[in-house]
Amino acid sequence: ELRFGDMVFALKKNVPPDTSEDRLFEEAKEANTVQSYSVFLNTQRSGKYSAQALNLFLNAYNRENRDSPKISVAAQPTAAVYRAAELAPKPFEFDTVMLDGMGAEITKERKTANSVDEDLGNGVTIRLVQIPYGKFKMGSVDAEPIHNVDIPAFFMGVNEITKKEWEAVAKMPKVKISLKKDPAPNLVGDDLPVVNISWADAIEFCERLSRFTGHVYTLPSEAEWEYACRAGTITKFHFGDDPSQLEDYGWYGGNGKGLISPIGQKRPNAWGLHDMLGNVSEWVEDWFGSDFYSTSPECDPRNTSPDEFGICRGGETLMTAEGCDCASRGKYVHLAADNYTGFRVVCAELD
């Protein structure tokens, strides 16, 4: 009511929805998902149910992600659990398209994958998608020998690192070497993939990003890269065997005209990764090693033996479609940098 002198006015109130902690907690428990507990924890950090919600969140995460990177529950500091809640994988939707031999669309399917957005500050984020555990046949008759490989689950950047993401990390404290704020000033556009960087530059980027976020970021191993690129397929390209269909999935000599294009303009592969083929070549973590895969282990192979050369994958906008398939590998001097070489990052765990 509103009093004015001796007069009393009855006011009709707009009754807000019930946002009590009790109701919110019951809703979170009813859904019983990572997402529901994540939302609750990020709005009710110091309430009477916070400790219980923390445990339920961790249980839900590990239940929903049996074959994916786990959040450690042993002696986990409360702040770290809240950080995990903020970074809990969220649904990421994308379309995949199947084409016939003439390039005509056969089917179009809406898919969902778990993704994480790593916040670099000032509105800049790196989106990563969960890549599931699996086995695949790596290589081709034209590249390294075909061999069986097991790959543990991990997170991979949906896109190549962009110029704006590079700049955000390049401003962070140096770990081992200095980084240029803009390695390719002749290329203008925040959403262009960063280029003109060496393997050592990319490693420094990962180490700075790791220190800033508390998560261990690296370049993908060559096996991780090919596994993620193939996305469960066994064909020459992740969309089939017809090189003419690369037009819809990547920038190469047939449509790129030698120019680098902004990320994410072409269709993704079946796991939601854009630009795995074409546009710019991507550094991987391994040293080259001409005969490594003839004796490499089956589980998560990584060539860590120093070599003069590194490896780039995926091809680039100057190449033919045949040079941009899932198994093609480029041999590059580690210290070299050019305007057609970039990278994307991976992260093994969230803890």
XYZ file of C-alpha atoms in Angstrom:
351
model
C 0.000 0.000 0.000
C 0.966 3.669 -0.455
C 0.124 6.215 2.260
C -0.297 9.898 1.443
C -1.549 11.848 4.470
C -4.670 10.082 5.710
C -5.301 8.380 2.374
C -4.243 4.797 1.694
C -3.935 3.465 -1.850
C -3.821 -0.262 -2.575
C -1.133 -0.963 -5.165
C -1.224 -3.914 -7.550
C 2.223 -5.458 -7.489
C 3.963 -7.204 -10.341
C 4.837 -10.417 -8.556
C 8.247 -11.650 -9.762
C 8.760 -15.327 -10.496
C 9.870 -17.458 -7.590
C 13.658 -17.323 -7.662
C 14.247 -18.669 -4.181
C 17.319 -20.790 -3.627
C 15.091 -23.713 -2.590
C 13.196 -23.701 -5.875
C 16.318 -23.209 -8.002
C 18.071 -26.093 -6.280
C 15.063 -28.375 -6.732
C 14.968 -27.503 -10.445
C 18.679 -28.250 -10.771
C 18.248 -31.615 -9.061
C 15.206 -32.464 -11.161
C 17.198 -31.915 -14.359
C 20.266 -33.558 -12.775
C 22.652 -32.462 -15.535
C 25.987 -30.699 -15.771
C 24.252 -27.699 -17.294
C 21.600 -27.405 -14.547
C 24.130 -27.537 -11.699
C 26.467 -25.197 -13.582
C 23.710 -22.578 -13.832
C 22.842 -23.000 -10.154
C 26.456 -22.716 -8.956
C 27.066 -19.594 -10.997
C 24.096 -17.809 -9.375
C 24.139 -19.293 -5.836
C 27.776 -19.514 -4.807
C 27.382 -18.891 -1.076
C 23.943 -20.330 -0.350
C 22.916 -23.175 1.891
C 22.979 -25.705 -0.979
C 26.297 -24.697 -2.546
C 28.381 -27.524 -1.058
C 25.799 -30.143 -2.019
C 25.493 -28.664 -5.513
C 29.271 -28.837 -5.963
C 29.293 -32.571 -5.361
C 26.256 -33.131 -7.576
C 27.866 -31.098 -10.356
C 31.048 -33.202 -10.264
C 29.046 -36.439 -10.200
C 26.973 -35.306 -13.172
C 30.038 -34.223 -15.143
C 31.866 -37.510 -14.716
C 28.677 -39.482 -15.373
C 27.970 -37.627 -18.626
C 31.579 -37.790 -19.798
C 32.766 -41.328 -19.079
C 34.898 -41.399 -22.240
C 35.926 -37.750 -22.171
C 38.420 -35.620 -20.210
C 37.494 -35.835 -16.531
C 37.358 -33.249 -13.770
C 39.306 -34.549 -10.788
C 37.145 -34.867 -7.662
C 39.906 -35.728 -5.200
C 40.805 -32.878 -2.826
C 39.364 -30.381 -5.295
C 39.507 -26.784 -3.978
C 36.116 -25.082 -4.023
C 37.392 -22.316 -6.336
C 38.591 -24.896 -8.826
C 35.200 -26.606 -8.854
C 33.482 -23.295 -9.518
C 35.955 -22.748 -12.366
C 35.038 -26.176 -13.684
C 31.344 -25.273 -13.467
C 31.986 -22.150 -15.521
C 33.839 -24.267 -18.109
C 31.401 -27.173 -18.130
C 30.897 -28.253 -21.757
C 27.799 -26.695 -23.288
C 25.827 -27.789 -26.349
C 27.267 -26.518 -29.645
C 25.027 -26.949 -32.692
C 26.128 -27.194 -36.313
C 24.922 -28.586 -39.632
C 26.563 -31.407 -41.580
C 25.705 -32.072 -45.214
C 26.132 -35.195 -47.355
C 26.661 -34.652 -51.087
C 26.400 -36.988 -54.033
C 29.060 -37.450 -56.715
C 27.742 -34.427 -58.619
C 27.949 -32.174 -55.549
C 24.176 -32.131 -54.974
C 22.931 -32.186 -51.377
C 21.601 -35.591 -50.304
C 20.964 -35.041 -46.614
C 21.413 -32.229 -44.126
C 21.666 -33.066 -40.443
C 21.672 -30.824 -37.389
C 24.247 -32.098 -34.880
C 25.228 -31.166 -31.334
C 28.615 -31.476 -29.650
C 29.909 -30.396 -26.256
C 31.933 -27.200 -26.404
C 33.847 -24.927 -24.032
C 34.562 -21.235 -24.462
C 37.912 -20.233 -22.935
C 37.723 -16.566 -21.926
C 40.790 -14.473 -22.785
C 39.267 -11.216 -21.530
C 37.881 -8.157 -23.326
C 35.247 -10.223 -25.083
C 37.742 -12.565 -26.776
C 37.157 -16.316 -26.407
C 38.505 -19.509 -27.927
C 35.834 -22.137 -28.568
C 36.845 -25.774 -28.207
C 34.801 -28.879 -28.929
C 35.090 -32.286 -27.277
C 36.688 -34.944 -29.465
C 35.687 -38.433 -28.236
C 38.003 -41.337 -27.524
C 38.379 -43.656 -30.482
C 40.455 -45.813 -32.821
C 41.222 -45.128 -36.468
C 43.514 -46.022 -39.355
C 46.033 -43.217 -39.785
C 47.888 -42.431 -42.982
C 47.441 -43.298 -46.652
C 49.333 -44.979 -49.449
C 50.623 -41.537 -50.471
C 51.683 -40.362 -46.985
C 52.963 -42.247 -43.941
C 52.215 -46.011 -43.730
C 48.627 -46.866 -42.839
C 48.559 -47.991 -39.211
C 46.129 -48.403 -36.308
C 45.986 -45.652 -33.680
C 44.109 -45.199 -30.372
C 43.411 -41.597 -29.363
C 42.270 -40.555 -25.855
C 39.535 -37.921 -25.640
C 40.532 -34.247 -25.790
C 39.261 -30.762 -26.623
C 40.198 -29.060 -29.898
C 39.736 -25.544 -31.199
C 36.710 -25.330 -33.470
C 38.661 -22.879 -35.607
C 42.241 -21.935 -36.333
C 43.602 -19.305 -33.916
C 42.566 -15.890 -35.207
C 44.428 -12.606 -35.262
C 42.374 -11.223 -32.355
C 42.971 -14.356 -30.251
C 46.675 -14.189 -31.032
C 46.865 -10.530 -30.018
C 45.121 -11.237 -26.688
C 47.656 -13.948 -25.813
C 50.686 -12.111 -27.247
C 50.064 -9.382 -24.637
C 50.431 -11.914 -21.809
C 53.776 -12.267 -19.975
C 56.565 -13.975 -21.908
C 57.420 -17.581 -21.046
C 60.436 -18.268 -23.270
C 60.414 -16.079 -26.376
C 58.898 -12.778 -27.471
C 55.855 -12.692 -29.729
C 54.865 -10.035 -32.215
C 51.494 -8.443 -31.528
C 50.629 -8.772 -35.217
C 52.870 -11.166 -37.177
C 51.094 -10.384 -40.471
C 50.111 -6.692 -40.534
C 49.499 -6.887 -44.269
C 46.439 -9.056 -43.584
C 43.566 -7.036 -42.129
C 40.698 -8.675 -40.243
C 40.259 -9.877 -36.647
C 38.676 -13.157 -37.777
C 41.421 -14.109 -40.203
C 43.593 -17.004 -39.021
C 46.892 -15.751 -37.656
C 49.811 -16.582 -39.970
C 53.508 -15.859 -40.442
C 54.393 -17.699 -37.246
C 56.948 -20.420 -36.631
C 56.457 -23.661 -34.716
C 58.311 -22.059 -31.796
C 55.915 -19.076 -31.876
C 52.926 -21.421 -31.713
C 54.468 -23.303 -28.776
C 55.040 -20.011 -26.924
C 51.397 -19.079 -27.548
C 50.254 -22.369 -25.992
C 52.488 -21.901 -22.954
C 51.236 -18.362 -22.307
C 47.635 -19.511 -22.735
C 48.262 -22.363 -20.287
C 49.640 -20.026 -17.622
C 46.750 -17.615 -18.029
C 43.954 -20.197 -17.880
C 45.432 -22.881 -15.637
C 44.745 -25.502 -18.320
C 47.452 -27.234 -20.327
C 47.189 -26.127 -23.950
C 49.399 -27.567 -26.693
C 49.497 -27.981 -30.412
C 47.680 -31.165 -31.460
C 49.830 -34.187 -32.072
C 49.851 -35.259 -35.708
C 47.720 -38.268 -34.792
C 45.216 -36.118 -32.878
C 44.986 -33.744 -35.817
C 44.254 -36.459 -38.391
C 41.828 -38.265 -36.071
C 39.873 -35.038 -35.473
C 39.982 -34.131 -39.163
C 38.602 -37.492 -40.274
C 35.826 -37.339 -37.636
C 35.045 -41.029 -37.950
C 35.361 -41.239 -41.733
C 37.694 -43.488 -43.746
C 37.604 -41.563 -47.019
C 40.273 -39.350 -48.576
C 38.499 -36.223 -47.340
C 36.246 -35.998 -44.289
C 33.258 -35.535 -46.639
C 34.060 -38.327 -49.132
C 36.461 -39.096 -51.967
C 35.435 -36.493 -54.542
C 37.938 -33.589 -54.511
C 35.476 -31.284 -56.282
C 33.335 -31.196 -53.123
C 36.109 -29.433 -51.197
C 34.524 -26.262 -52.583
C 31.916 -26.535 -49.792
C 34.302 -27.352 -46.957
C 37.503 -25.388 -47.451
C 39.472 -22.728 -49.292
C 41.985 -24.148 -51.761
C 43.463 -23.345 -55.160
C 40.123 -23.888 -56.881
C 38.237 -21.216 -54.948
C 40.629 -19.370 -52.647
C 42.587 -17.561 -55.361
C 45.607 -17.546 -53.064
C 43.802 -15.387 -50.492
C 43.309 -16.223 -46.803
C 39.661 -16.151 -45.708
C 38.011 -15.517 -42.319
C 37.390 -18.590 -40.172
C 34.167 -20.591 -40.155
C 32.749 -19.661 -43.555
C 32.714 -23.201 -44.915
C 30.844 -26.287 -43.690
C 32.322 -28.109 -40.666
C 33.226 -31.767 -40.493
C 31.081 -34.268 -38.574
C 32.579 -33.185 -35.229
C 31.981 -29.488 -35.737
C 35.504 -28.451 -36.762
C 35.843 -25.760 -39.420
C 38.631 -25.258 -41.980
C 40.501 -28.471 -41.251
C 41.224 -28.673 -44.965
C 42.568 -25.686 -46.887
C 42.822 -21.965 -46.069
C 46.055 -22.162 -44.020
C 48.283 -25.102 -43.129
C 48.380 -25.955 -39.415
C 51.411 -26.708 -37.258
C 51.243 -29.886 -35.173
C 53.350 -30.740 -32.140
C 55.413 -33.606 -33.601
C 58.842 -33.496 -35.171
C 58.907 -34.913 -38.698
C 60.901 -38.167 -38.424
C 60.758 -39.881 -41.813
C 60.337 -43.414 -40.398
C 58.624 -42.681 -37.056
C 55.323 -44.361 -37.943
C 56.948 -47.618 -38.954
C 57.705 -48.315 -35.265
C 55.417 -45.870 -33.397
C 53.186 -47.042 -30.525
C 49.526 -47.666 -31.295
C 48.206 -45.596 -28.381
C 48.543 -41.802 -28.747
C 51.779 -41.730 -30.803
C 53.899 -38.563 -30.536
C 57.260 -38.021 -32.180
C 59.235 -36.086 -29.571
C 62.694 -36.856 -31.023
C 64.277 -33.550 -32.156
C 64.494 -33.075 -35.896
C 65.271 -30.164 -38.182
C 61.750 -30.283 -39.561
C 58.246 -29.972 -38.212
C 54.904 -30.936 -39.742
C 51.997 -28.899 -41.055
C 48.634 -30.445 -41.882
C 45.506 -29.616 -43.848
C 46.894 -27.857 -46.899
C 46.316 -24.219 -47.821
C 44.573 -21.879 -50.195
C 47.340 -22.165 -52.813
C 47.114 -25.952 -53.146
C 45.076 -28.298 -55.298
C 42.279 -30.233 -53.612
C 44.430 -33.373 -53.715
C 47.018 -31.599 -51.559
C 44.420 -30.810 -48.890
C 43.202 -34.273 -47.910
C 43.074 -35.749 -44.397
C 46.416 -37.579 -44.636
C 48.599 -35.110 -46.565
C 51.518 -33.798 -44.518
C 53.885 -30.909 -45.136
C 57.546 -30.865 -44.077
C 58.573 -27.436 -42.740
C 61.650 -26.019 -40.996
C 60.657 -25.324 -37.374
C 61.974 -21.769 -37.382
C 60.337 -20.896 -40.695
C 57.224 -18.727 -40.932
C 55.138 -17.782 -43.933
C 51.816 -16.207 -44.833
C 50.024 -19.526 -45.265
C 50.802 -21.308 -41.988
C 48.757 -21.074 -38.781
C 47.578 -23.459 -36.056
C 44.816 -24.461 -33.663
C 45.102 -25.596 -30.042
C 44.074 -28.635 -28.009
C 43.533 -29.219 -24.298
C 43.536 -32.672 -22.727
C 41.727 -31.995 -19.433
C 39.620 -29.551 -17.452
C 40.689 -29.666 -13.804
